[in-house]
């Protein structure tokens, strides 16, 4: 009886270690993430954006320093920073662009085009705003963005050179923009 138990144990252990290997080539499943996006701005222009590693390439803004601003209309600090962002856009006219990526309403839905246009008019936003589900994908690729406002400063080559969380003094951003422009 003892012999049967030992034999059974030996056979079981042997099968355990040999039966699990199918000798077939193991194939890794790699989830391919979307990295290229075409976003429409509130004024019906398109932005062709590619995100890879710590680079953000926007074909329409090549050679410019770009500030990606992840924000929402319901966010008080996001609304408070709009005049400062408008000032920066005016100061660096032609060398610097801001792209506002709206992250929707508190319930997770996007604004309608009319709601967005009314907000842009009320707050006198002078830079392009996108309102797309793809904004969330871009936020995860660049960030991840965990709170808003969150902004990423991208130099003229597409490299992300600075990340800002919350309201940032205009003067601090001026220094970073000057550095990104090589001044």
mmCIF file of C-alpha atoms in Angstrom:
data_model
loop_
_atom_site.group_PDB
_atom_site.id
_atom_site.type_symbol
_atom_site.label_atom_id
_atom_site.label_comp_id
_atom_site.label_asym_id
_atom_site.label_seq_id
_atom_site.Cartn_x
_atom_site.Cartn_y
_atom_site.Cartn_z
ATOM 1 C CA UNK A 1 0.000 0.000 0.000
ATOM 2 C CA UNK A 2 2.862 2.367 0.879
ATOM 3 C CA UNK A 3 4.506 1.519 -2.446
ATOM 4 C CA UNK A 4 1.334 2.529 -4.357
ATOM 5 C CA UNK A 5 1.203 5.904 -2.578
ATOM 6 C CA UNK A 6 4.870 6.637 -3.309
ATOM 7 C CA UNK A 7 4.529 5.544 -6.939
ATOM 8 C CA UNK A 8 1.387 7.663 -7.342
ATOM 9 C CA UNK A 9 3.160 10.673 -5.828
ATOM 10 C CA UNK A 10 6.197 10.271 -8.105
ATOM 11 C CA UNK A 11 4.041 9.883 -11.215
ATOM 12 C CA UNK A 12 1.880 12.860 -10.262
ATOM 13 C CA UNK A 13 4.880 15.137 -9.670
ATOM 14 C CA UNK A 14 6.471 13.997 -12.943
ATOM 15 C CA UNK A 15 3.276 14.706 -14.893
ATOM 16 C CA UNK A 16 2.883 18.063 -13.214
ATOM 17 C CA UNK A 17 6.274 19.261 -14.406
ATOM 18 C CA UNK A 18 6.143 17.736 -17.883
ATOM 19 C CA UNK A 19 2.481 18.057 -18.845
ATOM 20 C CA UNK A 20 2.339 21.849 -18.458
ATOM 21 C CA UNK A 21 4.859 22.551 -21.212
ATOM 22 C CA UNK A 22 3.310 22.277 -24.656
ATOM 23 C CA UNK A 23 6.681 22.797 -26.353
ATOM 24 C CA UNK A 24 5.000 25.318 -28.620
ATOM 25 C CA UNK A 25 6.366 28.761 -29.140
ATOM 26 C CA UNK A 26 4.953 31.128 -26.570
ATOM 27 C CA UNK A 27 3.406 34.182 -28.140
ATOM 28 C CA UNK A 28 3.142 37.404 -26.224
ATOM 29 C CA UNK A 29 -0.018 39.390 -26.630
ATOM 30 C CA UNK A 30 0.913 43.018 -26.988
ATOM 31 C CA UNK A 31 -1.832 45.559 -26.737
ATOM 32 C CA UNK A 32 -1.204 48.250 -29.279
ATOM 33 C CA UNK A 33 -2.174 51.651 -27.952
ATOM 34 C CA UNK A 34 -3.438 54.384 -30.177
ATOM 35 C CA UNK A 35 -0.808 57.114 -30.427
ATOM 36 C CA UNK A 36 -2.046 59.179 -33.378
ATOM 37 C CA UNK A 37 -5.086 61.413 -33.141
ATOM 38 C CA UNK A 38 -6.857 63.985 -35.265
ATOM 39 C CA UNK A 39 -8.656 66.435 -33.017
ATOM 40 C CA UNK A 40 -11.071 69.104 -34.142
ATOM 41 C CA UNK A 41 -10.861 72.469 -32.418
ATOM 42 C CA UNK A 42 -13.855 74.590 -31.471
ATOM 43 C CA UNK A 43 -13.254 76.738 -34.566
ATOM 44 C CA UNK A 44 -13.391 73.631 -36.805
ATOM 45 C CA UNK A 45 -9.660 73.333 -37.496
ATOM 46 C CA UNK A 46 -7.889 69.976 -37.241
ATOM 47 C CA UNK A 47 -4.862 69.124 -35.130
ATOM 48 C CA UNK A 48 -2.876 66.047 -36.134
ATOM 49 C CA UNK A 49 -1.309 64.850 -32.855
ATOM 50 C CA UNK A 50 1.097 61.988 -32.237
ATOM 51 C CA UNK A 51 2.147 60.987 -28.715
ATOM 52 C CA UNK A 52 5.174 58.740 -28.232
ATOM 53 C CA UNK A 53 7.285 58.298 -25.136
ATOM 54 C CA UNK A 54 7.651 61.813 -23.724
ATOM 55 C CA UNK A 55 7.081 63.551 -27.046
ATOM 56 C CA UNK A 56 3.991 65.250 -28.412
ATOM 57 C CA UNK A 57 4.141 66.087 -32.085
ATOM 58 C CA UNK A 58 1.485 68.387 -33.538
ATOM 59 C CA UNK A 59 1.980 68.782 -37.280
ATOM 60 C CA UNK A 60 0.130 72.099 -37.497
ATOM 61 C CA UNK A 61 2.280 73.628 -34.727
ATOM 62 C CA UNK A 62 5.762 72.424 -35.758
ATOM 63 C CA UNK A 63 8.528 74.710 -34.568
ATOM 64 C CA UNK A 64 6.405 76.308 -31.840
ATOM 65 C CA UNK A 65 6.456 75.803 -28.102
ATOM 66 C CA UNK A 66 3.084 74.315 -27.139
ATOM 67 C CA UNK A 67 1.249 74.233 -23.835
ATOM 68 C CA UNK A 68 -1.215 71.332 -23.574
ATOM 69 C CA UNK A 69 -3.843 72.387 -21.051
ATOM 70 C CA UNK A 70 -6.076 69.590 -19.662
ATOM 71 C CA UNK A 71 -9.052 71.331 -18.068
ATOM 72 C CA UNK A 72 -12.831 71.382 -17.615
ATOM 73 C CA UNK A 73 -15.483 74.090 -17.534
ATOM 74 C CA UNK A 74 -16.699 73.102 -14.048
ATOM 75 C CA UNK A 75 -13.218 73.497 -12.505
ATOM 76 C CA UNK A 76 -12.751 76.905 -10.719
ATOM 77 C CA UNK A 77 -8.908 76.911 -11.006
ATOM 78 C CA UNK A 78 -9.242 76.078 -14.703
ATOM 79 C CA UNK A 79 -11.492 79.091 -15.219
ATOM 80 C CA UNK A 80 -9.187 81.312 -13.141
ATOM 81 C CA UNK A 81 -6.141 80.550 -15.305
ATOM 82 C CA UNK A 82 -7.773 81.507 -18.625
ATOM 83 C CA UNK A 83 -6.789 85.235 -18.523
ATOM 84 C CA UNK A 84 -3.177 84.271 -17.734
ATOM 85 C CA UNK A 85 -3.073 81.810 -20.617
ATOM 86 C CA UNK A 86 -4.512 84.475 -22.935
ATOM 87 C CA UNK A 87 -1.742 86.858 -21.785
ATOM 88 C CA UNK A 88 0.948 84.272 -22.549
ATOM 89 C CA UNK A 89 -0.502 83.611 -26.000
ATOM 90 C CA UNK A 90 -0.406 87.357 -26.777
ATOM 91 C CA UNK A 91 3.116 87.832 -25.400
ATOM 92 C CA UNK A 92 4.644 84.986 -27.430
ATOM 93 C CA UNK A 93 2.544 85.513 -30.552
ATOM 94 C CA UNK A 94 3.798 83.288 -33.369
ATOM 95 C CA UNK A 95 6.278 81.332 -31.226
ATOM 96 C CA UNK A 96 3.923 79.766 -28.696
ATOM 97 C CA UNK A 97 0.537 78.087 -28.828
ATOM 98 C CA UNK A 98 -1.862 76.757 -26.237
ATOM 99 C CA UNK A 99 -4.140 73.807 -26.922
ATOM 100 C CA UNK A 100 -6.951 73.330 -24.433
ATOM 101 C CA UNK A 101 -8.080 69.705 -24.105
ATOM 102 C CA UNK A 102 -11.469 69.718 -22.425
ATOM 103 C CA UNK A 103 -12.068 66.734 -20.133
ATOM 104 C CA UNK A 104 -15.840 67.101 -20.056
ATOM 105 C CA UNK A 105 -18.492 67.526 -17.430
ATOM 106 C CA UNK A 106 -18.405 66.192 -13.872
ATOM 107 C CA UNK A 107 -20.525 63.227 -14.963
ATOM 108 C CA UNK A 108 -17.902 62.251 -17.555
ATOM 109 C CA UNK A 109 -19.859 63.320 -20.629
ATOM 110 C CA UNK A 110 -18.584 65.810 -23.157
ATOM 111 C CA UNK A 111 -19.990 69.281 -23.629
ATOM 112 C CA UNK A 112 -22.166 69.943 -26.634
ATOM 113 C CA UNK A 113 -20.626 72.218 -29.248
ATOM 114 C CA UNK A 114 -23.079 74.976 -28.210
ATOM 115 C CA UNK A 115 -22.147 74.645 -24.511
ATOM 116 C CA UNK A 116 -18.454 74.815 -25.391
ATOM 117 C CA UNK A 117 -18.883 77.816 -27.679
ATOM 118 C CA UNK A 118 -20.877 79.714 -25.022
ATOM 119 C CA UNK A 119 -18.147 79.015 -22.441
ATOM 120 C CA UNK A 120 -15.382 80.128 -24.833
ATOM 121 C CA UNK A 121 -17.270 83.332 -25.567
ATOM 122 C CA UNK A 122 -18.087 84.052 -21.910
ATOM 123 C CA UNK A 123 -14.467 83.542 -20.774
ATOM 124 C CA UNK A 124 -12.969 85.101 -23.928
ATOM 125 C CA UNK A 125 -10.658 82.148 -24.606
ATOM 126 C CA UNK A 126 -8.185 83.069 -27.354
ATOM 127 C CA UNK A 127 -6.630 79.656 -28.024
ATOM 128 C CA UNK A 128 -7.934 76.463 -29.634
ATOM 129 C CA UNK A 129 -10.060 74.092 -27.541
ATOM 130 C CA UNK A 130 -10.716 70.441 -28.372
ATOM 131 C CA UNK A 131 -13.741 68.559 -27.085
ATOM 132 C CA UNK A 132 -13.244 64.862 -27.819
ATOM 133 C CA UNK A 133 -13.162 61.418 -26.217
ATOM 134 C CA UNK A 134 -9.601 61.257 -27.561
ATOM 135 C CA UNK A 135 -8.632 63.987 -25.058
ATOM 136 C CA UNK A 136 -8.839 61.327 -22.327
ATOM 137 C CA UNK A 137 -6.583 58.956 -24.281
ATOM 138 C CA UNK A 138 -4.021 61.713 -24.834
ATOM 139 C CA UNK A 139 -4.190 62.627 -21.126
ATOM 140 C CA UNK A 140 -3.297 59.036 -20.229
ATOM 141 C CA UNK A 141 -0.460 58.822 -22.747
ATOM 142 C CA UNK A 142 1.170 62.146 -21.857
ATOM 143 C CA UNK A 143 0.480 62.043 -18.117
ATOM 144 C CA UNK A 144 -1.346 60.384 -16.711
ATOM 145 C CA UNK A 145 -3.498 63.372 -15.793
ATOM 146 C CA UNK A 146 -4.954 62.769 -12.345
ATOM 147 C CA UNK A 147 -6.190 66.243 -11.432
ATOM 148 C CA UNK A 148 -7.033 69.385 -13.311
ATOM 149 C CA UNK A 149 -5.818 71.757 -14.399
ATOM 150 C CA UNK A 150 -2.743 69.876 -15.583
ATOM 151 C CA UNK A 151 -0.529 71.349 -18.289
ATOM 152 C CA UNK A 152 2.443 70.055 -20.246
ATOM 153 C CA UNK A 153 4.932 72.386 -21.889
ATOM 154 C CA UNK A 154 6.299 70.967 -25.138
ATOM 155 C CA UNK A 155 9.419 72.464 -26.740
ATOM 156 C CA UNK A 156 9.928 73.170 -30.448
ATOM 157 C CA UNK A 157 11.115 69.584 -31.083
ATOM 158 C CA UNK A 158 8.064 67.976 -29.436
ATOM 159 C CA UNK A 159 9.746 67.023 -26.165
ATOM 160 C CA UNK A 160 7.704 67.477 -22.984
ATOM 161 C CA UNK A 161 9.920 69.740 -20.872
ATOM 162 C CA UNK A 162 7.621 70.691 -17.989
ATOM 163 C CA UNK A 163 4.492 69.502 -16.218
ATOM 164 C CA UNK A 164 2.285 71.829 -14.185
ATOM 165 C CA UNK A 165 -0.458 70.760 -11.794
ATOM 166 C CA UNK A 166 -2.896 73.367 -10.522
ATOM 167 C CA UNK A 167 -2.671 77.095 -11.061
ATOM 168 C CA UNK A 168 0.842 78.212 -11.963
ATOM 169 C CA UNK A 169 2.039 81.824 -11.781
ATOM 170 C CA UNK A 170 2.265 83.410 -15.214
ATOM 171 C CA UNK A 171 5.841 84.552 -14.514
ATOM 172 C CA UNK A 172 6.977 80.996 -13.807
ATOM 173 C CA UNK A 173 5.531 79.799 -17.092
ATOM 174 C CA UNK A 174 7.210 82.708 -18.896
ATOM 175 C CA UNK A 175 10.608 81.508 -17.664
ATOM 176 C CA UNK A 176 9.901 77.964 -18.832
ATOM 177 C CA UNK A 177 8.607 79.167 -22.215
ATOM 178 C CA UNK A 178 11.720 81.315 -22.666
ATOM 179 C CA UNK A 179 13.913 78.281 -21.871
ATOM 180 C CA UNK A 180 11.948 76.121 -24.313
ATOM 181 C CA UNK A 181 12.438 78.805 -26.976
ATOM 182 C CA UNK A 182 16.172 78.867 -26.235
ATOM 183 C CA UNK A 183 16.158 82.447 -24.909
#
